[in-house]
CSV table of C-alpha atoms and ligand atoms in Angstrom, one decimal:
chain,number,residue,atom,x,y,z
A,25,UNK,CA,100.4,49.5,87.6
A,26,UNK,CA,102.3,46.6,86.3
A,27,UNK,CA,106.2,47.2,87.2
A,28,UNK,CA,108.4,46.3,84.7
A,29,UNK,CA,111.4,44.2,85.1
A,30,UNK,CA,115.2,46.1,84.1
A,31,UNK,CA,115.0,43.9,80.7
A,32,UNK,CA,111.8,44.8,79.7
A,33,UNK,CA,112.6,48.7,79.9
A,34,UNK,CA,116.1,48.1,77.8
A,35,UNK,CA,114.4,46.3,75.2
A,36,UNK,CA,112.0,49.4,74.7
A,37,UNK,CA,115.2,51.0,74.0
A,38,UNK,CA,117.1,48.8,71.3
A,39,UNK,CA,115.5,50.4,68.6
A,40,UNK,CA,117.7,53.6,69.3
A,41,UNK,CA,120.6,51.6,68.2
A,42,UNK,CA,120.8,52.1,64.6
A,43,UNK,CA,123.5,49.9,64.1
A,44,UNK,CA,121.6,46.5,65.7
A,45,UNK,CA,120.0,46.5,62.9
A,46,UNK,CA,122.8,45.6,60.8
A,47,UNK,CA,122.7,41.7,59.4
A,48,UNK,CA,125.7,39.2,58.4
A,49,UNK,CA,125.4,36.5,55.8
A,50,UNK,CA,121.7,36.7,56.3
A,51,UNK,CA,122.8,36.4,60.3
A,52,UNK,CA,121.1,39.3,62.5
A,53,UNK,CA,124.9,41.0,63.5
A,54,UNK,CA,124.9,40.5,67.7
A,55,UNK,CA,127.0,42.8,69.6
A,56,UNK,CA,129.0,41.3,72.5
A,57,UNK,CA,131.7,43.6,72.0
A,58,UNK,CA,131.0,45.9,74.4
A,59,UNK,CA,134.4,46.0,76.2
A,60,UNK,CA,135.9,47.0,73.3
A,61,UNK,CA,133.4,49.7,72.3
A,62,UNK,CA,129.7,50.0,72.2
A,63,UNK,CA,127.3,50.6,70.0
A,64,UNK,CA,125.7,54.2,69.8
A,65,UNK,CA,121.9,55.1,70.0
A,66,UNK,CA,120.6,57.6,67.4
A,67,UNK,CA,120.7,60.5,69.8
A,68,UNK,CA,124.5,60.6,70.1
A,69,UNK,CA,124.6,60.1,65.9
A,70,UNK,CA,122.4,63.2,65.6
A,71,UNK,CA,124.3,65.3,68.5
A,72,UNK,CA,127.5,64.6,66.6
A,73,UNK,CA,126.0,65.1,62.8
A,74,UNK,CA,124.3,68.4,64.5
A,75,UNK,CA,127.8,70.2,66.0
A,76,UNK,CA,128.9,69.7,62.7
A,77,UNK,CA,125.9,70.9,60.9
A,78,UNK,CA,125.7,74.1,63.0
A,79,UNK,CA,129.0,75.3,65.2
A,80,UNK,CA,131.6,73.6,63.7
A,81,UNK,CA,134.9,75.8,64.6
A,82,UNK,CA,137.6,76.2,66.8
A,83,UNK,CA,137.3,77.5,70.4
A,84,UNK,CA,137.7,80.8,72.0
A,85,UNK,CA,137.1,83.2,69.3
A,86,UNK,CA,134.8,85.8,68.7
A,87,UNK,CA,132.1,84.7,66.1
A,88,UNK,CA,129.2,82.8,66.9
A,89,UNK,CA,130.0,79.7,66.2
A,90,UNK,CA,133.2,79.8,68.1
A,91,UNK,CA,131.2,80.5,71.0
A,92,UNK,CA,129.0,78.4,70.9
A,93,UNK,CA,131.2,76.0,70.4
A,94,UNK,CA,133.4,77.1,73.9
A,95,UNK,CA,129.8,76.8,75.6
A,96,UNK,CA,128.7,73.2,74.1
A,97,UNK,CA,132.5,72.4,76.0
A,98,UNK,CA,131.8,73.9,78.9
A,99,UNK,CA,128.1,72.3,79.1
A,100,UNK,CA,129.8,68.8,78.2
A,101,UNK,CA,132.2,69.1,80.8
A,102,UNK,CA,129.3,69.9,83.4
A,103,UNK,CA,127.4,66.8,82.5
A,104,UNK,CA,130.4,64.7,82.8
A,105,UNK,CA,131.5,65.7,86.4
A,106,UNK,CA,127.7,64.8,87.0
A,107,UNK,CA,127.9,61.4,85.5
A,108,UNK,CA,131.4,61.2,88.0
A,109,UNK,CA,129.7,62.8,90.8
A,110,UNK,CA,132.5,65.3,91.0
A,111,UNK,CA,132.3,68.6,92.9
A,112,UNK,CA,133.1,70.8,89.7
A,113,UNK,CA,133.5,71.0,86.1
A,114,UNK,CA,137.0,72.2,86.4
A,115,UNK,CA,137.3,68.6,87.6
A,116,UNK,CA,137.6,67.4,84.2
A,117,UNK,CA,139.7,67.2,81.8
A,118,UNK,CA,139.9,65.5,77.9
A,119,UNK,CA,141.7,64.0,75.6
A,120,UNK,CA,142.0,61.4,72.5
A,121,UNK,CA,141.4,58.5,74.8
A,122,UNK,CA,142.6,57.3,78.0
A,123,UNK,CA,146.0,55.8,77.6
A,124,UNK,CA,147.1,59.5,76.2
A,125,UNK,CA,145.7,60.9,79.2
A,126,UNK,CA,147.2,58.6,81.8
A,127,UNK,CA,150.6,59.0,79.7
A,128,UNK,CA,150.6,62.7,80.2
A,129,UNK,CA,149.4,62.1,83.9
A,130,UNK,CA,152.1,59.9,84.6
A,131,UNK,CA,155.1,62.5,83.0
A,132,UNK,CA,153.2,65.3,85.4
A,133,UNK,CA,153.4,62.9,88.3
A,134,UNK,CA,157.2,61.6,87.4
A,135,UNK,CA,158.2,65.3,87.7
A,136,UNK,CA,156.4,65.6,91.5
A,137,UNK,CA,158.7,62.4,92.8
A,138,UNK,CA,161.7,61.8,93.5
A,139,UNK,CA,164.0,58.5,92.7
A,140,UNK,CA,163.1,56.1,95.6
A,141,UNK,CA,159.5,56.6,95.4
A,142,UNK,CA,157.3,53.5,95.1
A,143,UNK,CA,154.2,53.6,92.9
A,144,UNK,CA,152.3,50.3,93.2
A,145,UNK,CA,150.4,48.7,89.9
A,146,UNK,CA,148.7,45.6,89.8
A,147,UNK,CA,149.2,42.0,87.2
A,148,UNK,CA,144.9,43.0,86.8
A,149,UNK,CA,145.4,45.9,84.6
A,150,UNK,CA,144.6,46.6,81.5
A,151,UNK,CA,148.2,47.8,80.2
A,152,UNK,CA,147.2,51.2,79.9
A,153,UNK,CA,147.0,51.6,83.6
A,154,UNK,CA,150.3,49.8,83.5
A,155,UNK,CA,152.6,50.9,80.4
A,156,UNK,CA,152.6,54.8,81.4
A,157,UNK,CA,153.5,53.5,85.3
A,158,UNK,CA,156.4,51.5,84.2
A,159,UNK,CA,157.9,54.4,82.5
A,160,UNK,CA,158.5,56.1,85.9
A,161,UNK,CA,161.7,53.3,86.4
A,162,UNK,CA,163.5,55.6,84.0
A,163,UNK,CA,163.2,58.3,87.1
A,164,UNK,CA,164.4,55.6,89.2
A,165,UNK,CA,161.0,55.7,90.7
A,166,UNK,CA,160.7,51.9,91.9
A,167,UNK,CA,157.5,50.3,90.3
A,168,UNK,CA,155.6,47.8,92.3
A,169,UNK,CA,153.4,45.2,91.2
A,170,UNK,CA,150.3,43.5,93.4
A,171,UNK,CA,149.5,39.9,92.2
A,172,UNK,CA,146.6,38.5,91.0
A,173,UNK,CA,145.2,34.9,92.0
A,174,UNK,CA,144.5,32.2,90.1
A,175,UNK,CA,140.3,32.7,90.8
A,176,UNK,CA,140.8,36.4,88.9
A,177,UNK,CA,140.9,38.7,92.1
A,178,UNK,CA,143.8,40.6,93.4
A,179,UNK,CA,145.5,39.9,96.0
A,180,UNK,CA,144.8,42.5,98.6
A,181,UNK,CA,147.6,41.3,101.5
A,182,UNK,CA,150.2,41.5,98.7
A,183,UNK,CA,148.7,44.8,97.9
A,184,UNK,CA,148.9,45.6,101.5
A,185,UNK,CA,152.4,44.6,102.2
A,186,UNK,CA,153.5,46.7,99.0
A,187,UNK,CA,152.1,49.8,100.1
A,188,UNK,CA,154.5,51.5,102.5
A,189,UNK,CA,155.9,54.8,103.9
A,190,UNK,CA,157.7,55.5,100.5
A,191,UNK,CA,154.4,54.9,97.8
A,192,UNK,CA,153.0,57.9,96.6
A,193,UNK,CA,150.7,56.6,94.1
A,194,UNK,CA,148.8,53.5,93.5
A,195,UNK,CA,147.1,52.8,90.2
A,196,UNK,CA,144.2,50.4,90.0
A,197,UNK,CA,141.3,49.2,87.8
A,198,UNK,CA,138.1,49.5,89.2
A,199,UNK,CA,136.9,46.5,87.0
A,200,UNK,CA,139.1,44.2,85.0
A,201,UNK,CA,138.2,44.0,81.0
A,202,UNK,CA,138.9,40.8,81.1
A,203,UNK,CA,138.1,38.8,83.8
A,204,UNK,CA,134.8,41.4,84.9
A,205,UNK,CA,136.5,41.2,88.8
A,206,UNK,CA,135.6,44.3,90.8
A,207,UNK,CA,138.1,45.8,92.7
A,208,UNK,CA,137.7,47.0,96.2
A,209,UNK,CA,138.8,50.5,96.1
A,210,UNK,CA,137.3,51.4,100.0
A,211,UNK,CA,140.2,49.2,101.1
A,212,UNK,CA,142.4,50.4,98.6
A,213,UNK,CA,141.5,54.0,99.5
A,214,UNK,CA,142.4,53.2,103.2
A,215,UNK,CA,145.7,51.8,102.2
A,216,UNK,CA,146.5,54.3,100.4
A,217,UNK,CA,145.5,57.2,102.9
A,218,UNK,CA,147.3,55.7,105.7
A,219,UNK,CA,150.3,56.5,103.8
A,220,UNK,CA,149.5,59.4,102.0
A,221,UNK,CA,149.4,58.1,98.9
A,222,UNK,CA,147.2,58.8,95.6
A,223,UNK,CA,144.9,57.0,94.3
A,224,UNK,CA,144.5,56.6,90.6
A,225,UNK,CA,141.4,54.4,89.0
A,226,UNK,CA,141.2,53.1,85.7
A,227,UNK,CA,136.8,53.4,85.5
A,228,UNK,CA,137.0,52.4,81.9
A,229,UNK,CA,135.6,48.9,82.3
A,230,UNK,CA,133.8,50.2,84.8
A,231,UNK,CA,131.5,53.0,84.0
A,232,UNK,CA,129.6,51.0,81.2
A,233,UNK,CA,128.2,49.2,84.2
A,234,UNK,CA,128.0,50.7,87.7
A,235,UNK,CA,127.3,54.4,88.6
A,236,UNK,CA,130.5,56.2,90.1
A,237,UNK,CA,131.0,58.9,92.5
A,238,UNK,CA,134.5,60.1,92.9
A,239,UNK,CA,133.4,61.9,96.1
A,240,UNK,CA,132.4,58.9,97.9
A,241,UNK,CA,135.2,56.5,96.3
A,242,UNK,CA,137.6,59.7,97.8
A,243,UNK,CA,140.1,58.7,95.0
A,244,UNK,CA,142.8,61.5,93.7
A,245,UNK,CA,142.2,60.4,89.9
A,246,UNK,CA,139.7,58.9,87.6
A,247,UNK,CA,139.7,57.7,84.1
A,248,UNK,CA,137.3,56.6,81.7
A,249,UNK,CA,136.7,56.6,78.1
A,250,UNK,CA,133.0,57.7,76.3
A,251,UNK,CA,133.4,55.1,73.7
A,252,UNK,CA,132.9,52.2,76.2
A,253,UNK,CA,129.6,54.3,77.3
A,254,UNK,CA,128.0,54.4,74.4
A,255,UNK,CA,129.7,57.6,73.4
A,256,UNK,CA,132.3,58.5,71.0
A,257,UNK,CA,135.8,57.9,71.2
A,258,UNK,CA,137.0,60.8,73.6
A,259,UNK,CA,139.3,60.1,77.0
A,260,UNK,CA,138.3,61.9,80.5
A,261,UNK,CA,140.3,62.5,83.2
A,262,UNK,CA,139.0,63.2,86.6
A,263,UNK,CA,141.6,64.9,89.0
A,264,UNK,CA,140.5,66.1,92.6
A,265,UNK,CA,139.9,69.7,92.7
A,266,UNK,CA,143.4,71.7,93.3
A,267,UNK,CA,145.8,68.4,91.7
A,268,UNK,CA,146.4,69.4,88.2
A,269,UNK,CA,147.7,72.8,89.8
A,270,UNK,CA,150.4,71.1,91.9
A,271,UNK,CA,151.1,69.7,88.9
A,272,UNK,CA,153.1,70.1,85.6
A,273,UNK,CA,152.3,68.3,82.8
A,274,UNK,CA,153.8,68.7,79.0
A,275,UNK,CA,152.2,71.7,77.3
A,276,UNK,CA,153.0,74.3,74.8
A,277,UNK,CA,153.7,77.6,76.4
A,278,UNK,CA,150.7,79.1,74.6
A,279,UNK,CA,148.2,76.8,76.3
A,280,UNK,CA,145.7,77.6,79.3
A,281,UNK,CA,148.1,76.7,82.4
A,282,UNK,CA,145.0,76.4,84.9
A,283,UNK,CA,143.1,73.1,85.3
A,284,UNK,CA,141.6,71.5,83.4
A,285,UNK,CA,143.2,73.0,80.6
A,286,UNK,CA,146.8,72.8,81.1
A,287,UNK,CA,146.9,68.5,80.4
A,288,UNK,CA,144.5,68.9,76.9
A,289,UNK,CA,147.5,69.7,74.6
A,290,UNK,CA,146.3,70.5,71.0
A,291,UNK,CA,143.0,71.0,69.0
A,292,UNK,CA,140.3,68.9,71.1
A,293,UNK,CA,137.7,66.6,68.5
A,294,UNK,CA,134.7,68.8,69.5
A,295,UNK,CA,132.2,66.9,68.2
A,296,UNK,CA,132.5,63.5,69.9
A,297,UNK,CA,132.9,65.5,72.9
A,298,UNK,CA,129.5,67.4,72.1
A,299,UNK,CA,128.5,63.5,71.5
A,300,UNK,CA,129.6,62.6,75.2
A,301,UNK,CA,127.4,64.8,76.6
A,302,UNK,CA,124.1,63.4,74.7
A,303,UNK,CA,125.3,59.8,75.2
A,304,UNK,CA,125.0,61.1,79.1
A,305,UNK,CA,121.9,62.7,78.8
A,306,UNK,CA,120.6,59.3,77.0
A,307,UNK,CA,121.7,56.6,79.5
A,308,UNK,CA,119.8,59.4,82.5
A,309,UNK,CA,116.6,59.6,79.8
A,310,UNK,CA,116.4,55.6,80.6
A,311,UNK,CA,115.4,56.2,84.2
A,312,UNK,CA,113.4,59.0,85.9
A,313,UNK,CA,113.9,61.7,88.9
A,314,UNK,CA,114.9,65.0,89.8
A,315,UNK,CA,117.5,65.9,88.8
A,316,UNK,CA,120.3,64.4,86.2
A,317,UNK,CA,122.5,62.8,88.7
A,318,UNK,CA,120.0,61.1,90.3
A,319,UNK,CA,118.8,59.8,86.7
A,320,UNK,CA,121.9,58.9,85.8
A,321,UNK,CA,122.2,56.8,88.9
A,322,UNK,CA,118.8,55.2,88.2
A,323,UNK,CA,119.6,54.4,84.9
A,324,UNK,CA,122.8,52.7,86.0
A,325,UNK,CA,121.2,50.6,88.4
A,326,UNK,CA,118.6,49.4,85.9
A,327,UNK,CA,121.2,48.7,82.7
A,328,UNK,CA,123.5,46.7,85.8
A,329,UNK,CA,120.1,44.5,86.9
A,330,UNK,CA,119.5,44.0,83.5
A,331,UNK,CA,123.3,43.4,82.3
A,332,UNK,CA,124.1,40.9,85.5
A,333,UNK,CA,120.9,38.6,84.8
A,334,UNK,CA,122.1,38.0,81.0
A,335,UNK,CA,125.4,37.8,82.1
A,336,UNK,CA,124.8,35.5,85.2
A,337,UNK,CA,122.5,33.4,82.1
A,338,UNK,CA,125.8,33.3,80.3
A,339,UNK,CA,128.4,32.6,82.7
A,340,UNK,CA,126.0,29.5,83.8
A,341,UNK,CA,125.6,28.4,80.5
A,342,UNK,CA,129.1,28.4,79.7
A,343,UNK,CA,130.3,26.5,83.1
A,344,UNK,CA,127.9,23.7,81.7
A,345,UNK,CA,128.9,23.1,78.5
A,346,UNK,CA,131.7,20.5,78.3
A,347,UNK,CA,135.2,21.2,77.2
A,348,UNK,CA,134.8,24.9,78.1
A,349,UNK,CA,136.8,26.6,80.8
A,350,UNK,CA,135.0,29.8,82.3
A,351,UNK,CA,137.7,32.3,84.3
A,352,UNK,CA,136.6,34.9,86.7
A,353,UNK,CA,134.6,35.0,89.9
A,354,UNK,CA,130.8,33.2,89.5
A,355,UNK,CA,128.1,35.8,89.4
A,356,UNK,CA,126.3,34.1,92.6
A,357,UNK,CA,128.9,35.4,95.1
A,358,UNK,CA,130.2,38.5,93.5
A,359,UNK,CA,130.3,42.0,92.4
A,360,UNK,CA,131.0,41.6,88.9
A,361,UNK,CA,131.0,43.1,85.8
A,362,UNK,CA,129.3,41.3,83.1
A,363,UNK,CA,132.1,40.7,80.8
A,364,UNK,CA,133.2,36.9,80.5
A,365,UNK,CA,136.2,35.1,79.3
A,366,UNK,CA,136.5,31.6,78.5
A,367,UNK,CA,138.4,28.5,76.4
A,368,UNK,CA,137.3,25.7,74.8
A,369,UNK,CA,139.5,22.6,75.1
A,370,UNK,CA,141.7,22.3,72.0
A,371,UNK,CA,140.3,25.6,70.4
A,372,UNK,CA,142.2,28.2,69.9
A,373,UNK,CA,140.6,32.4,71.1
A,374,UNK,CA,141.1,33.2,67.8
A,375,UNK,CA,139.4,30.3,66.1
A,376,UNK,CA,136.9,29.9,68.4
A,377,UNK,CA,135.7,33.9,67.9
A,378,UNK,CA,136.7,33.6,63.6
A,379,UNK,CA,134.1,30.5,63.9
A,380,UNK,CA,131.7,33.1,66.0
A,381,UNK,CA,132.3,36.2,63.5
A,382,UNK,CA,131.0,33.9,60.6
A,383,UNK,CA,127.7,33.3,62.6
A,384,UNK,CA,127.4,37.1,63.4
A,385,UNK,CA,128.8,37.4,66.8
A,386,UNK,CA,131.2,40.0,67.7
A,387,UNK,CA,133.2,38.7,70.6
A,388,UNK,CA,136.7,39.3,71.1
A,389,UNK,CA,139.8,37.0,71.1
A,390,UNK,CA,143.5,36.9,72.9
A,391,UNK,CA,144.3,39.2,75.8
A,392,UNK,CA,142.5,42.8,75.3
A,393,UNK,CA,145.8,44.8,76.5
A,394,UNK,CA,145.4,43.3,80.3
A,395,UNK,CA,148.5,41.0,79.1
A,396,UNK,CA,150.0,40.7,82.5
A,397,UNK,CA,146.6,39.1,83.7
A,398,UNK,CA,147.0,36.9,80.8
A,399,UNK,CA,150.6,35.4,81.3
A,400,UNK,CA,150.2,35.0,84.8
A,401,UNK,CA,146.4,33.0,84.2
A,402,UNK,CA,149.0,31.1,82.2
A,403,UNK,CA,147.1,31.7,78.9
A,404,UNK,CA,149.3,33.6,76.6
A,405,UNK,CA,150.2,30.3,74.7
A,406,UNK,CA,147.3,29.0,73.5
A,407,UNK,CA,146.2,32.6,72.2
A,408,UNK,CA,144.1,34.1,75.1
A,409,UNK,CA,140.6,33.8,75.7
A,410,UNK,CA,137.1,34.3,73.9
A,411,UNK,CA,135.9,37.3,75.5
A,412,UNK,CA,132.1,38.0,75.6
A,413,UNK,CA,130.7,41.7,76.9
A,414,UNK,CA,127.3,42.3,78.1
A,415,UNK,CA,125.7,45.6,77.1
A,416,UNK,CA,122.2,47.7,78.0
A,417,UNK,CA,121.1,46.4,74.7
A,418,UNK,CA,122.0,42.5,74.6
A,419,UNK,CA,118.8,40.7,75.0
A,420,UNK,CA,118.4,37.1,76.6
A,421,UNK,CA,117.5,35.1,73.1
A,422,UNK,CA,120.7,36.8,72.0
A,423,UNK,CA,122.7,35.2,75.1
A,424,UNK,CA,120.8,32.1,73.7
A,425,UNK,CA,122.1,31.6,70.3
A,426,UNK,CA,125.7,32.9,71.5
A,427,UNK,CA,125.5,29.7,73.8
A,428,UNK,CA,123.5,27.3,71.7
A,429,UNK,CA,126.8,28.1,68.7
A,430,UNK,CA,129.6,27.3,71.9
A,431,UNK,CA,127.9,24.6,72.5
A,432,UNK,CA,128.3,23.0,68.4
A,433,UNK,CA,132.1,24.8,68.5
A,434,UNK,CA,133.2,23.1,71.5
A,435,UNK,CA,131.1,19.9,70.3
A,436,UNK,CA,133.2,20.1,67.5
A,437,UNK,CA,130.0,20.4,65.0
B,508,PLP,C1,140.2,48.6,81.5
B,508,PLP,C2,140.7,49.5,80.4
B,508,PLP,N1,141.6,50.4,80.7
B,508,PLP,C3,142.1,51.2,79.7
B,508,PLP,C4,141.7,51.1,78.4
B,508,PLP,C5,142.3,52.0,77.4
B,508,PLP,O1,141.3,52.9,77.0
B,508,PLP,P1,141.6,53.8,75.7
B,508,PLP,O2,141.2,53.0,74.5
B,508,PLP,O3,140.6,55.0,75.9
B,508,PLP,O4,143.0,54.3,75.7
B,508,PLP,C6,140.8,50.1,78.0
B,508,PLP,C7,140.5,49.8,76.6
B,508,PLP,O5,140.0,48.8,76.3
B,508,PLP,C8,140.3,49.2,79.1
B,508,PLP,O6,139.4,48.2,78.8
């Protein structure tokens, strides 16, 4: 039987994406803006189109619709502590999108410490793993920060000699949304356990890429967001079984004080969250095996092959165009994620991606919210970067033309 490569299999796939089909000025419309949303395959449409179709209501009523409505939830939830490889569904709660979540996480955490407790951030974030952090100050909780080196990793002995007796929580990005770096959260984790300290991960850059399980990473905390999944725009919010208990965050006396519950303030958007579930069960229908988890970890490995060999086409493409300044690690000695920044000499971000709109390419320009990264790369000034994501459903001719139009921008054509 002839095996078929990653690529191949995606490409089988694109026509799910109603939305690729879309042209430009007579320009096919290309997507490489992954990192800041995805594009969403029929299935997920119809899921969404369908809640509203048949059970549109509120929750915990007694009608039919209501109920069904508290059991689509319930059944989401299921499939998403699945996707996170976490041990229950109780694990997870939701919420407009992930800097609400961490916001309300961060108050329910402020009130647990005490002033003169360290919590340690990093100049990698994105600043929504940042922002909510900082806020802690106003406890007199003392906020550090770990630095980031000029090649786009962290620096891990800074991190190291931040972490001390007094940190009780340290917030990290699994993988930067702007520079692709993987972090490494083992070492993290140990740091972080020798003290006693939490461990919060921001898996929103991450989770369109790699499979997670929050059981092996051992972390306290997870968050992600559906939209960068191919899902619609819904936050999650992992906590280890038993946290949200010990914990209080703001709610309305009249809301559900047990976890998951007690952090979801207000009327949920049922739909997209019916529509998470279906963009779940799509991404596992791309692979095959026993059970969901293990298809869901299939299907990651297979969209990460196929993502890192475009994006490895790209990033070598780039580094060999003249005038052009690629930033990040190279794809030949690391764990990446396939998201890629770059300049072009005397080209402004927003120029450069204006100049790439008119063409049909969606790529993204200045500093994507991971601002800190940006000033200390030096980069604020000249406007950022030109940020190009790779998704299941980019395809190498697409890689192609992206490079062949760099080349005539930077060219000055
Ligand atoms: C790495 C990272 N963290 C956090 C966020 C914020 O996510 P949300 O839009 O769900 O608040 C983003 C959004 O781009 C991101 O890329």
């Amino acid at each position: 039987m002839e095996i078929q490569t990653a690529s191949q299999i995606l490409s089988g796939h694109r026509s799910d994406f109603p939305s690729l089909e879309r042209t430009f000025r007579d320009h096919p419309l290309t997507y490489f803006d992954g990192p800041a949303g995805t594009q969403m395959p029929r299935q997920v449409i119809d899921s969404i189109t369908s809640y509203y179709t048949t059970c549109n209501s509120n929750t915990h009523g007694c009608f039919v619709t209501t109920r069904e409505s508290d059991l689509l939830l319930q059944e989401t939830r299921r499939v998403i502590a699945t996707f996170l490889g976490a041990k229950d569904l109780n694990c997870i709660s939701l919420g407009a999108n992930m800097t609400t979540l961490n916001f309300s996480l961060s108050r329910a955490i402020g009130r647990a410490l005490k002033a003169g407790d360290e919590v340690v951030i990093t100049q990698l974030d994105h600043e929504a793993n940042r922002g909510p952090w900082l806020t802690l100050k106003e406890r007199g909780i003392v906020v550090h920060e770990v630095a980031l080196k000029q090649d786009g990793t962290l620096d891990f002995n800074d991190m190291q000699a931040k972490i001390g007796p007094k940190t009780r929580l340290l917030a990290l990005g699994l993988a930067s949304n702007l520079l692709g770096t993987v972090n490494n959260v083992a070492l993290a984790r140990e740091l972080t356990s020798k003290v006693g300290a939490w461990l919060l991960v921001d898996a929103v850059h991450y989770a369109p890429h790699f499979s997670i399980d929050v059981q092996a990473m051992d972390v306290d905390f997870l968050l992600c967001s559906a939209y960068k999944f191919y899902g619609p725009h819904v936050g999650i919010l992992y906590c280890r079984e038993g946290l949200l208990d010990q914990l209080e965050p703001d709610r309305l006396r009249t809301q559900d004080p047990s976890a998951p519950y007690k952090i979801e303030t207000g009327t949920l958007n049922h739909a997209a969250i019916v529509g998470i579930k279906a963009a779940i069960e799509y991404i596992a229908a791309l692979a095959s095996g026993p059970d969901l988890r293990s298809k869901i970890v299939a299907a990651m490995k297979l969209v990460g092959q196929h993502e890192r060999r475009l994006a490895s086409e790209l990033y070598d493409g780039l580094t060999s165009i003249n005038g052009i300044t690629v930033y990040g690690q190279p794809f030949s000695s690391a764990l990446r994620a396939p998201t890629i920044s770059f300049t072009v000499k005397s080209k402004g971000a927003e120029e450069v991606c204006s100049r790439l709109g008119e063409r049909g390419f969606c790529t993204w320009d200045g500093h994507f919210y991971a601002l800190r990264a940006i000033e200390v790369l030096g980069l604020f000034e000249r406007g950022g970067v030109t940020r190009v994501g790779i998704s299941m459903y980019n395809t190498t001719e697409e890689v192609a033309n992206l490079l062949a139009e760099v080349k005539r921008i930077a060219e000055g054509n």
